[in-house]
Short mmCIF file of the C-alpha atoms (twelve columns), coordinates in Angstrom:
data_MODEL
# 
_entry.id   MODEL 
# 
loop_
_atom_site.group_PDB 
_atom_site.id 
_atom_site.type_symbol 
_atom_site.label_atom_id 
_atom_site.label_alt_id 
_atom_site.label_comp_id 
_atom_site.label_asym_id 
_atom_site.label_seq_id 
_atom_site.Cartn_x 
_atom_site.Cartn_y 
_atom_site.Cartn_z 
_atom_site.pdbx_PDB_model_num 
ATOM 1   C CA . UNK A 1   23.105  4.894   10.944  1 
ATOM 2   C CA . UNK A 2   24.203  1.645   11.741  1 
ATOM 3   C CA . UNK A 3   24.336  -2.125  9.721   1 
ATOM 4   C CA . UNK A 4   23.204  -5.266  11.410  1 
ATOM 5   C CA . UNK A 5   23.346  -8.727  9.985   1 
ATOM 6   C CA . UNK A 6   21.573  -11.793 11.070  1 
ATOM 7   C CA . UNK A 7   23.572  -15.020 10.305  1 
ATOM 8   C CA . UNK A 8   23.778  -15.915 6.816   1 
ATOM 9   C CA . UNK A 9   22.277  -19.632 7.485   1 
ATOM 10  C CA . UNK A 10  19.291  -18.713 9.122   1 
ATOM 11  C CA . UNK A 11  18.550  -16.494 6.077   1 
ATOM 12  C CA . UNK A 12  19.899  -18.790 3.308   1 
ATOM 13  C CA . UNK A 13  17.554  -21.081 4.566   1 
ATOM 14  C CA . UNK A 14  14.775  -19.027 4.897   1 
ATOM 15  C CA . UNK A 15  14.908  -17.634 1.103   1 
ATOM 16  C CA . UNK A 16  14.199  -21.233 -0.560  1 
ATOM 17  C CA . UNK A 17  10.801  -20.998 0.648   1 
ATOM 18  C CA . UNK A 18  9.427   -19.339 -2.218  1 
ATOM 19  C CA . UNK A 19  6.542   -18.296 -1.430  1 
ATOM 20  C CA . UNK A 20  3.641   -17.861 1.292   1 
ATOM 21  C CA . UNK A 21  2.542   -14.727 0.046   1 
ATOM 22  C CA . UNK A 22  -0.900  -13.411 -0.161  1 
ATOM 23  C CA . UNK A 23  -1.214  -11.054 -2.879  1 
ATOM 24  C CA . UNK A 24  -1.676  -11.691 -6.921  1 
ATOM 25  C CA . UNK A 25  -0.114  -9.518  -9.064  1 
ATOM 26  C CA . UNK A 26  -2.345  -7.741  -11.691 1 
ATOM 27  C CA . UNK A 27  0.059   -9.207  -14.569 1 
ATOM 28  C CA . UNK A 28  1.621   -12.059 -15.056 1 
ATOM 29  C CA . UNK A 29  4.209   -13.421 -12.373 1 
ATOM 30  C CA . UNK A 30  5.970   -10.617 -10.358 1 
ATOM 31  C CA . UNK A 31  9.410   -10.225 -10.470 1 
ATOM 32  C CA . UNK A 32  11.596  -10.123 -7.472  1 
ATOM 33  C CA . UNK A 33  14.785  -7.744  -7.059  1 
ATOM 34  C CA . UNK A 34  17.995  -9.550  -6.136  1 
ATOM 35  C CA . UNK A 35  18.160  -7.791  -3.098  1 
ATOM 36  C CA . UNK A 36  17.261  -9.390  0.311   1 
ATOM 37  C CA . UNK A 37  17.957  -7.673  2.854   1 
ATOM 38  C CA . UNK A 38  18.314  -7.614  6.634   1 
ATOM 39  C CA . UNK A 39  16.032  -5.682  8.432   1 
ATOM 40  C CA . UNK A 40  15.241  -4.468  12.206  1 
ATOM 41  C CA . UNK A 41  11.285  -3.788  13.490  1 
ATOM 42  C CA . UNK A 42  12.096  0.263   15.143  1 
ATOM 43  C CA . UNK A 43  8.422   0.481   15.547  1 
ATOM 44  C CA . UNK A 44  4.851   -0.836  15.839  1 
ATOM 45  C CA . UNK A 45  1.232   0.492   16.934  1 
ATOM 46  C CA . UNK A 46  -1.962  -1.009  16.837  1 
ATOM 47  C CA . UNK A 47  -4.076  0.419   13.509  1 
ATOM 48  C CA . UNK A 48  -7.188  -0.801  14.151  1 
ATOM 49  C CA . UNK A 49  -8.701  -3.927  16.380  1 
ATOM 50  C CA . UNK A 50  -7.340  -6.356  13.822  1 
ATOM 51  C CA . UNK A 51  -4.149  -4.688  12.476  1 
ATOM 52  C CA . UNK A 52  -0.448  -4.135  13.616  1 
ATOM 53  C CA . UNK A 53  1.792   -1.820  11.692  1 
ATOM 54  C CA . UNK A 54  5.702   -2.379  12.121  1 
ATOM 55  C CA . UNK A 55  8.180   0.066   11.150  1 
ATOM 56  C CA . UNK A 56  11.334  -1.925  10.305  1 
ATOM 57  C CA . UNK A 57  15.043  -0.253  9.548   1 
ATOM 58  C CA . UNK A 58  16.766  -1.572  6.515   1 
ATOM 59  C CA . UNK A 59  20.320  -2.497  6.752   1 
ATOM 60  C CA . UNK A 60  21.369  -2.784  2.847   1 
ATOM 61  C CA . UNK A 61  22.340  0.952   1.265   1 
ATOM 62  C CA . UNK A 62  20.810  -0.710  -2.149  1 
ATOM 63  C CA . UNK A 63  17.402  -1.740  -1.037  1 
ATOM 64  C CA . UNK A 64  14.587  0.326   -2.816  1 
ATOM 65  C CA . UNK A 65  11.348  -0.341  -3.820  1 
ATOM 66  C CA . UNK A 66  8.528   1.406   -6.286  1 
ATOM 67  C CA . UNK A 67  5.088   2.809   -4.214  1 
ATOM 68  C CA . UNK A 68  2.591   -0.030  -4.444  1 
ATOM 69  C CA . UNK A 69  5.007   -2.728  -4.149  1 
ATOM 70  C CA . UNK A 70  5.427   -5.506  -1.266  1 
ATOM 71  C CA . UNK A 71  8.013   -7.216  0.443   1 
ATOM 72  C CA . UNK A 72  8.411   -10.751 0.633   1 
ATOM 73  C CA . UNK A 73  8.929   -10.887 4.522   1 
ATOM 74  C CA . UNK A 74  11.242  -13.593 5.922   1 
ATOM 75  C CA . UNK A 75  11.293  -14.535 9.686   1 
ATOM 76  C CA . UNK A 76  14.190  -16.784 11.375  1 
ATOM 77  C CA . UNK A 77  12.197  -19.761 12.941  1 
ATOM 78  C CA . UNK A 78  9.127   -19.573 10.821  1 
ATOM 79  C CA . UNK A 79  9.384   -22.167 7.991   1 
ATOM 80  C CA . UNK A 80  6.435   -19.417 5.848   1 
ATOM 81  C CA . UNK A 81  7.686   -16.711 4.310   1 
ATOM 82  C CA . UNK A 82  4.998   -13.680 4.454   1 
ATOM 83  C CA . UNK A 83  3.566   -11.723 1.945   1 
ATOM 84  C CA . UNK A 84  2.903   -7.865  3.020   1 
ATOM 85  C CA . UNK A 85  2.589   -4.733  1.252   1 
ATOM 86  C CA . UNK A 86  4.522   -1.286  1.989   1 
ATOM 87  C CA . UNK A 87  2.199   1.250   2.970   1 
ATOM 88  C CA . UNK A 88  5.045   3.999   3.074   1 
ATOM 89  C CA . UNK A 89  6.222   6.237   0.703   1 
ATOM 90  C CA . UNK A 90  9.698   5.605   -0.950  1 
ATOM 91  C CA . UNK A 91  10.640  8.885   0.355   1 
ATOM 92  C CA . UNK A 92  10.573  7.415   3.972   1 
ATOM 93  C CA . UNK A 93  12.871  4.831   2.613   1 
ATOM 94  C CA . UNK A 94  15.598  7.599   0.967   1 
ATOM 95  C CA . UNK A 95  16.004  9.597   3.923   1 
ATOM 96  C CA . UNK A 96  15.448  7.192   6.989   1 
ATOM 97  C CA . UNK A 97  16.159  3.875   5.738   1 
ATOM 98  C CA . UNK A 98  12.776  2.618   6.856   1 
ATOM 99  C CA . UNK A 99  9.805   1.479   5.380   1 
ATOM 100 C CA . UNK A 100 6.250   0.556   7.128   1 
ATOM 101 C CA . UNK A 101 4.155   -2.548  7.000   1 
ATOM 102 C CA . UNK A 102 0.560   -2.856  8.334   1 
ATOM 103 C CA . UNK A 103 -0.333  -6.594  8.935   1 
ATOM 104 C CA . UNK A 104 -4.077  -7.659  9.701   1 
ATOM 105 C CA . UNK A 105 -4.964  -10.753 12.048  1 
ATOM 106 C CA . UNK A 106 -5.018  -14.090 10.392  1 
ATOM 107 C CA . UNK A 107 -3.776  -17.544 11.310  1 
ATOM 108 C CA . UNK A 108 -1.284  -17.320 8.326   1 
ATOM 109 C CA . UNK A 109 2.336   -17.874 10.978  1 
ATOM 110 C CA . UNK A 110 3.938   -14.389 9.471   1 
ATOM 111 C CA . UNK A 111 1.036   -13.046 10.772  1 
ATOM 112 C CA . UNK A 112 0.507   -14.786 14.189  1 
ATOM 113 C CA . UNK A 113 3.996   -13.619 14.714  1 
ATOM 114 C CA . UNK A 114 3.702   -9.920  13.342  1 
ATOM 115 C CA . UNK A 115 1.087   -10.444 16.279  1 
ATOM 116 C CA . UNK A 116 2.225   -12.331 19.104  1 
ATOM 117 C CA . UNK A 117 5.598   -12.539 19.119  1 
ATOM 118 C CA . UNK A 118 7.487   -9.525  16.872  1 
ATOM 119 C CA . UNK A 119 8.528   -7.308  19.572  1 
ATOM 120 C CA . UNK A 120 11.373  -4.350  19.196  1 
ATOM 121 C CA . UNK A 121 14.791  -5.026  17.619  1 
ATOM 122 C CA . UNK A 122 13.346  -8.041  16.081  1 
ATOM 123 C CA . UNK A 123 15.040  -9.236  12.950  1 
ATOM 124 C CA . UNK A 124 13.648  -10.210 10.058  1 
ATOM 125 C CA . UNK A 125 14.390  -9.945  6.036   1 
ATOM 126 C CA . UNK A 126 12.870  -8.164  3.965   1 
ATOM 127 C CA . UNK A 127 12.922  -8.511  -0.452  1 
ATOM 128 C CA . UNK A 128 10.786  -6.798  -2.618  1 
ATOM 129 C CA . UNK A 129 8.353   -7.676  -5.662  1 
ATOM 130 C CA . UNK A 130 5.495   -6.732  -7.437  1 
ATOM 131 C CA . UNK A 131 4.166   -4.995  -10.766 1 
ATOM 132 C CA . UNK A 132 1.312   -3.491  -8.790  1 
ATOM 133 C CA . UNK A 133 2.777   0.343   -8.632  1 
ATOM 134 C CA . UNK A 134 3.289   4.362   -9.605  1 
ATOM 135 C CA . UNK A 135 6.843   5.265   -10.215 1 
ATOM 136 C CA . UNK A 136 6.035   8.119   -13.139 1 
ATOM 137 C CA . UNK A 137 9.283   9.617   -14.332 1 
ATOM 138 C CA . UNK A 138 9.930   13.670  -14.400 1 
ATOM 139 C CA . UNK A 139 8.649   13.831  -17.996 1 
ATOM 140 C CA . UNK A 140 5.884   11.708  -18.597 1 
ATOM 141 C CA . UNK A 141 2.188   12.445  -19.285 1 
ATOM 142 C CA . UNK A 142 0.289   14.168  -16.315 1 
ATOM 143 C CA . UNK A 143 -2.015  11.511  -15.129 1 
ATOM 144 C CA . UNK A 144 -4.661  11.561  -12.515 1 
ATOM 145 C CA . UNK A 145 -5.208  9.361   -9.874  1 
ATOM 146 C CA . UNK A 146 -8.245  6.895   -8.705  1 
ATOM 147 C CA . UNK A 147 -7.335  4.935   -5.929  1 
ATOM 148 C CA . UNK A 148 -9.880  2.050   -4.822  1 
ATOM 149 C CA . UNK A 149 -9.484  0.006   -1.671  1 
ATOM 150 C CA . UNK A 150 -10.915 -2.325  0.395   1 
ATOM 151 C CA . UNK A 151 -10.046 -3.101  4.214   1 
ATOM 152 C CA . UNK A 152 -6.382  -3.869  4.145   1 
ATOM 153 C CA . UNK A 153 -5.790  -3.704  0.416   1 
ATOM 154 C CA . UNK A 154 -5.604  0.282   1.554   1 
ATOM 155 C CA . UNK A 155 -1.692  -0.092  2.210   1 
ATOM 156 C CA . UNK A 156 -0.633  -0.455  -1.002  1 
ATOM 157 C CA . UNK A 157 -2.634  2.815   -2.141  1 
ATOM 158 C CA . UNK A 158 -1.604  4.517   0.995   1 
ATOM 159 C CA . UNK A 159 1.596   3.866   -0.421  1 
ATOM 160 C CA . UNK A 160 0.859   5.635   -3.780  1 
ATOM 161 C CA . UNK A 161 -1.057  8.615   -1.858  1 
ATOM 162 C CA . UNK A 162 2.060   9.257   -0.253  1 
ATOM 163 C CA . UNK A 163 4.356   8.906   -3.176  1 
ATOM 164 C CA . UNK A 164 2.108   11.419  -5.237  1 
ATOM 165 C CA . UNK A 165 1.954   13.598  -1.713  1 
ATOM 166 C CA . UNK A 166 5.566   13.515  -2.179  1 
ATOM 167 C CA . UNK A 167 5.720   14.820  -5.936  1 
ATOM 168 C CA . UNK A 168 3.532   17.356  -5.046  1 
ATOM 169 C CA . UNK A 169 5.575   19.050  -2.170  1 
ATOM 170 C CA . UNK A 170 8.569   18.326  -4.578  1 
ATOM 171 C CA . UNK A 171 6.979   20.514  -7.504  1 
ATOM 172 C CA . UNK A 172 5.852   23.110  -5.636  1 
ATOM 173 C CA . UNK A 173 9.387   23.623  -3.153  1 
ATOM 174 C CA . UNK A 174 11.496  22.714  -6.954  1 
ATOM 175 C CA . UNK A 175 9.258   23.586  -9.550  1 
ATOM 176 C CA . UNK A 176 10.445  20.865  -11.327 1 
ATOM 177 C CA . UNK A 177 9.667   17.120  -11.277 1 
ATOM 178 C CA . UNK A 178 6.866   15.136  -12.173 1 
ATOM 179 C CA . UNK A 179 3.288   17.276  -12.664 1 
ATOM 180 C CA . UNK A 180 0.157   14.786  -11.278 1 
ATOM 181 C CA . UNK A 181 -2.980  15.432  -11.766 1 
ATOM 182 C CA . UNK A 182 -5.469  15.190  -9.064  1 
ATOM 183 C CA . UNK A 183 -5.862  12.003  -6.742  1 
ATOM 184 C CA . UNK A 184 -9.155  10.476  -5.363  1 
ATOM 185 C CA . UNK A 185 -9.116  7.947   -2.764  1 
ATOM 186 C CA . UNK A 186 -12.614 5.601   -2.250  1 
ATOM 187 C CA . UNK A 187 -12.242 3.249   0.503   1 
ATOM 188 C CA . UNK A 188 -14.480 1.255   2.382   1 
ATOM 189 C CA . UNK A 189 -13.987 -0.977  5.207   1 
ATOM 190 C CA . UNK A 190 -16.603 -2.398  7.605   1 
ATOM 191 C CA . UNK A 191 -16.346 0.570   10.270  1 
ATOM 192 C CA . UNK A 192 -14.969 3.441   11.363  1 
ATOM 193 C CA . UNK A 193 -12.674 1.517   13.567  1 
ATOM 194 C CA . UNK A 194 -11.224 -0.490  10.678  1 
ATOM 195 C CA . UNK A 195 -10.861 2.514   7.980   1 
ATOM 196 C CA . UNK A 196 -6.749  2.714   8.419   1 
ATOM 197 C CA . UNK A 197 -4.328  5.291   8.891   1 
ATOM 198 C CA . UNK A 198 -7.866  7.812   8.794   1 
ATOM 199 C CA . UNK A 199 -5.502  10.913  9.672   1 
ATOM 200 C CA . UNK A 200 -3.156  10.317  7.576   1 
ATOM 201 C CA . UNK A 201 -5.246  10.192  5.051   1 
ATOM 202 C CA . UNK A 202 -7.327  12.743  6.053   1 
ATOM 203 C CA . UNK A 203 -4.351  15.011  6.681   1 
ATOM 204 C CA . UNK A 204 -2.826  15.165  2.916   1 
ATOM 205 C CA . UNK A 205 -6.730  15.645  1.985   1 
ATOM 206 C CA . UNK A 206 -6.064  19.070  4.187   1 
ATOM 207 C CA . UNK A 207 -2.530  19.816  2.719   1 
ATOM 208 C CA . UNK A 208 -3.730  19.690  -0.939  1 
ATOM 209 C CA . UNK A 209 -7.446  20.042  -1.025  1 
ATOM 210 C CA . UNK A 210 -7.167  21.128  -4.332  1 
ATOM 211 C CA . UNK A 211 -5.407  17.893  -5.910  1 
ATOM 212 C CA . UNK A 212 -6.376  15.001  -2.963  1 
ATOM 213 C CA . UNK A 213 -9.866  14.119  -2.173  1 
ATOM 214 C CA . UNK A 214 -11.062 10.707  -0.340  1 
ATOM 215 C CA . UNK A 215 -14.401 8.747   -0.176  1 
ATOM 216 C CA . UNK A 216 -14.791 6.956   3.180   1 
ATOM 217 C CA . UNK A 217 -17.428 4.019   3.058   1 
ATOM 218 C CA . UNK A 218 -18.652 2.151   6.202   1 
ATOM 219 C CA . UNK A 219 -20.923 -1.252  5.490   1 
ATOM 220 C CA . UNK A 220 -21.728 -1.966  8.919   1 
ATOM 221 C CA . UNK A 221 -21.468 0.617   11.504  1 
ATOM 222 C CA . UNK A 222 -23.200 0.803   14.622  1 
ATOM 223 C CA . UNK A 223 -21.801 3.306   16.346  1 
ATOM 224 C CA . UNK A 224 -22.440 6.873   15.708  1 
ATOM 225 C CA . UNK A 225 -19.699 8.553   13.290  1 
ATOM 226 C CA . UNK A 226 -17.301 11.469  14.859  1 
ATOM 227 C CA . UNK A 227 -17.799 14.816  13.693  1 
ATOM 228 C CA . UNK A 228 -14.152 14.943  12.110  1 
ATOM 229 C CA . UNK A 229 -14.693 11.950  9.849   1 
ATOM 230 C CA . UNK A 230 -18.440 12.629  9.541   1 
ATOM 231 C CA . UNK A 231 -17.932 15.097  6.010   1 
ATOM 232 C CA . UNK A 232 -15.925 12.012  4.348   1 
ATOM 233 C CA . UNK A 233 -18.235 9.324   5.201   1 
ATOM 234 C CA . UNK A 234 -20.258 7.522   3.426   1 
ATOM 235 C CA . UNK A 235 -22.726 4.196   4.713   1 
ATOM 236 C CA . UNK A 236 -22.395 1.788   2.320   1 
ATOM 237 C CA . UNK A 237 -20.520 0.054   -0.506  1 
ATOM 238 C CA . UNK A 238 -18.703 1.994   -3.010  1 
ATOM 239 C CA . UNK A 239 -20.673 2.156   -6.170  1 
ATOM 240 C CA . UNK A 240 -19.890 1.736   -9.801  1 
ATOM 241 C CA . UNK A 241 -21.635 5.074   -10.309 1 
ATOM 242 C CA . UNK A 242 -19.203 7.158   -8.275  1 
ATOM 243 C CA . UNK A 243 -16.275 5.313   -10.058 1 
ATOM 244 C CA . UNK A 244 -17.547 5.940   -13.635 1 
ATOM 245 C CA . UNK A 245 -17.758 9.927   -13.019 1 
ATOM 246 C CA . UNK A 246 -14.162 9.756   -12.753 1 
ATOM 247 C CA . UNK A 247 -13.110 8.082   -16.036 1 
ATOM 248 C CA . UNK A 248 -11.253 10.001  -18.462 1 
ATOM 249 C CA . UNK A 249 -8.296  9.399   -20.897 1 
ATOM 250 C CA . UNK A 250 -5.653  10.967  -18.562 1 
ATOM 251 C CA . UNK A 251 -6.964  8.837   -15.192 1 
ATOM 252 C CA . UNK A 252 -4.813  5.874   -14.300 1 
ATOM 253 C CA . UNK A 253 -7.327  3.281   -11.624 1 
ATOM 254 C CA . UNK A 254 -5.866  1.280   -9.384  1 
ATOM 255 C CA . UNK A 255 -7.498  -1.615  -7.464  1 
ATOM 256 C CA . UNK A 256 -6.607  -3.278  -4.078  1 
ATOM 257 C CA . UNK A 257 -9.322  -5.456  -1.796  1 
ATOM 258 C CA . UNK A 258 -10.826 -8.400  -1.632  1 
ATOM 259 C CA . UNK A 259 -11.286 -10.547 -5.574  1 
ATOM 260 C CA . UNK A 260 -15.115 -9.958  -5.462  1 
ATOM 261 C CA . UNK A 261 -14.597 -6.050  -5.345  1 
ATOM 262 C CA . UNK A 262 -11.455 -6.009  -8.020  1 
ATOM 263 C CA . UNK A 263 -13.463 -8.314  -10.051 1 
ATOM 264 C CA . UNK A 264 -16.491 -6.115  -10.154 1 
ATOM 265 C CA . UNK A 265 -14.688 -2.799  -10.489 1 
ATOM 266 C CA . UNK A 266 -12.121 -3.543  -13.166 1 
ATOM 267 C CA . UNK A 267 -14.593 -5.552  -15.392 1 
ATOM 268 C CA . UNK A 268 -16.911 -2.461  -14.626 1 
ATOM 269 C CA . UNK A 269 -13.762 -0.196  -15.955 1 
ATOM 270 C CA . UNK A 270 -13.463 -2.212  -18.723 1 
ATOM 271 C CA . UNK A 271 -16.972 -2.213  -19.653 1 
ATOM 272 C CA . UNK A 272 -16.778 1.904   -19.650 1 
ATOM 273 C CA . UNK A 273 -14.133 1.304   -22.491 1 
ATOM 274 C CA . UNK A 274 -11.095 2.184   -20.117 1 
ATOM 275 C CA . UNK A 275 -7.873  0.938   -21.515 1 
ATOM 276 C CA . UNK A 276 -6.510  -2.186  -19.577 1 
ATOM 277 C CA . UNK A 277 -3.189  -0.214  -19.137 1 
ATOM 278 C CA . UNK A 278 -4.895  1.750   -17.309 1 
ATOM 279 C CA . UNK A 279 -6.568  -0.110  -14.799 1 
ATOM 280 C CA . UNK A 280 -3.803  -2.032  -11.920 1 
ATOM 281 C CA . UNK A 281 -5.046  -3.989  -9.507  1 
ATOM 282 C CA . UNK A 282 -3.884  -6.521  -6.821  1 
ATOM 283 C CA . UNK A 283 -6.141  -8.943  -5.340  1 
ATOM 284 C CA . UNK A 284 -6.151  -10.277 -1.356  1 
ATOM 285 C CA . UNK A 285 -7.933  -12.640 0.385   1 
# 
């Protein structure tokens, strides 16, 4: 592993622009660790017709963030600082030093250059916030999972999939650690084309089919559906009746997509007498 530093100016000045993000936090204003760190993009593919994902290497030891958070995302030459959630698991981050971004096409600049100009060995800095997260600790409550998303507000969630993918392996290889529940992922985008990271998703569905399920929903597809994705699709919105037959005491919702849909489902939560610590959402537009 090696350390790389951009120069201290270019970063300095970049960190009093406080701040072009696009997310609100589910509570209050987020707090941001100390930590901003250097980072390199090692990686990027196309996810979909209007989204990039960049894998970038993190220089500082001490960098570490909770699944669900984002980073602030800070670019030399680009006076806007970007907004962008992780979409990894913090494993990735513990044993590689990486974590992964996906960013969709807007004319917000940390996006035009995620875009158009981020290539390879690009530099950037990365610093991370948020109270929009799972981090459960070895003894707490078994909890299971709902997981509701909408177009990009998936890569937060994929973030949390992973992370309780991640305690699962680790209780079943240890026997020990943290014991979750099971995890059900409804997410809807407008087609099959835009439903991100569909394997990867659809491949920890196959590893625990016993604990992770997934919902697919399409609102305007006019193409005809493969025959791989065809058992997890549904046409059409996500409805407040499929949410409600998962309620219970030991469920924990969380909430990422567009405000109309975060609106509707957490005041729909609510209404069902679901404790407001137990619904987390984060808003994009």
């Amino acid at each position: 592993m090696y350390r790389f530093f951009p120069s201290y100016s270019d970063y300095r000045k970049l960190i009093y622009h406080l701040k072009g993000c696009q997310g609100l936090r589910s509570k209050g204003s987020s707090p941001f660790t100390s930590i901003v760190s250097a980072a390199k993009v090692c990686g990027a593919a196309s996810e979909s017709p209007s989204v990039k994902s960049l894998r970038l290497l993190v220089a500082d030891q001490d960098f570490s963030f909770k699944a669900g958070q984002w980073v602030d995302f800070f670019i030399p030459g680009v006076s806007v600082v970007g907004g962008f959630s992780i979409c990894s698991s913090p494993r990735l981050l513990e044993q590689e030093r990486m974590i992964e971004l996906a960013v969709k096409y807007t004319n917000h600049p940390p996006a035009l250059w995620v875009h158009n100009t981020c290539t390879l060995d690009s530099e950037v800095a990365v610093r991370v916030g948020g109270e929009f997260f799972f981090d459960p600790q070895p003894a707490d409550a078994s909890r299971n999972l709902v997981l509701i998303a909408g177009g990009v507000g998936i890569n937060p969630l994929l973030s949390i999939l992973r992370h309780a993918a991640d305690l699962l392996r680790e209780r079943a290889n240890k026997r020990s650690g943290y014991e979750i529940g099971t995890i059900k992922l409804f997410y809807s985008a407008k087609n099959t084309s835009e439903l991100l990271f569909k394997k990867n998703i659809l491949d920890l569905v196959n590893e625990f089919p016993e604990k992770i399920a997934c919902s697919l929903h399409v609102t305007k597809q006019t193409t005809q559906i493969g025959a791989e994705l065809k058992p997890y699709i549904t046409e059409g919105r996500i409805t407040e009746k499929e949410i409600r037959d998962h309620i219970s005491k030991e469920t924990l919702f969380y909430i990422c997509g567009p405000p109309p849909m975060t609106d509707f489902f957490s005041k729909q939560l609510e209404n069902h007498h679901v404790s407001k610590e137990h619904i987390c959402f984060e808003k994009w537009w």
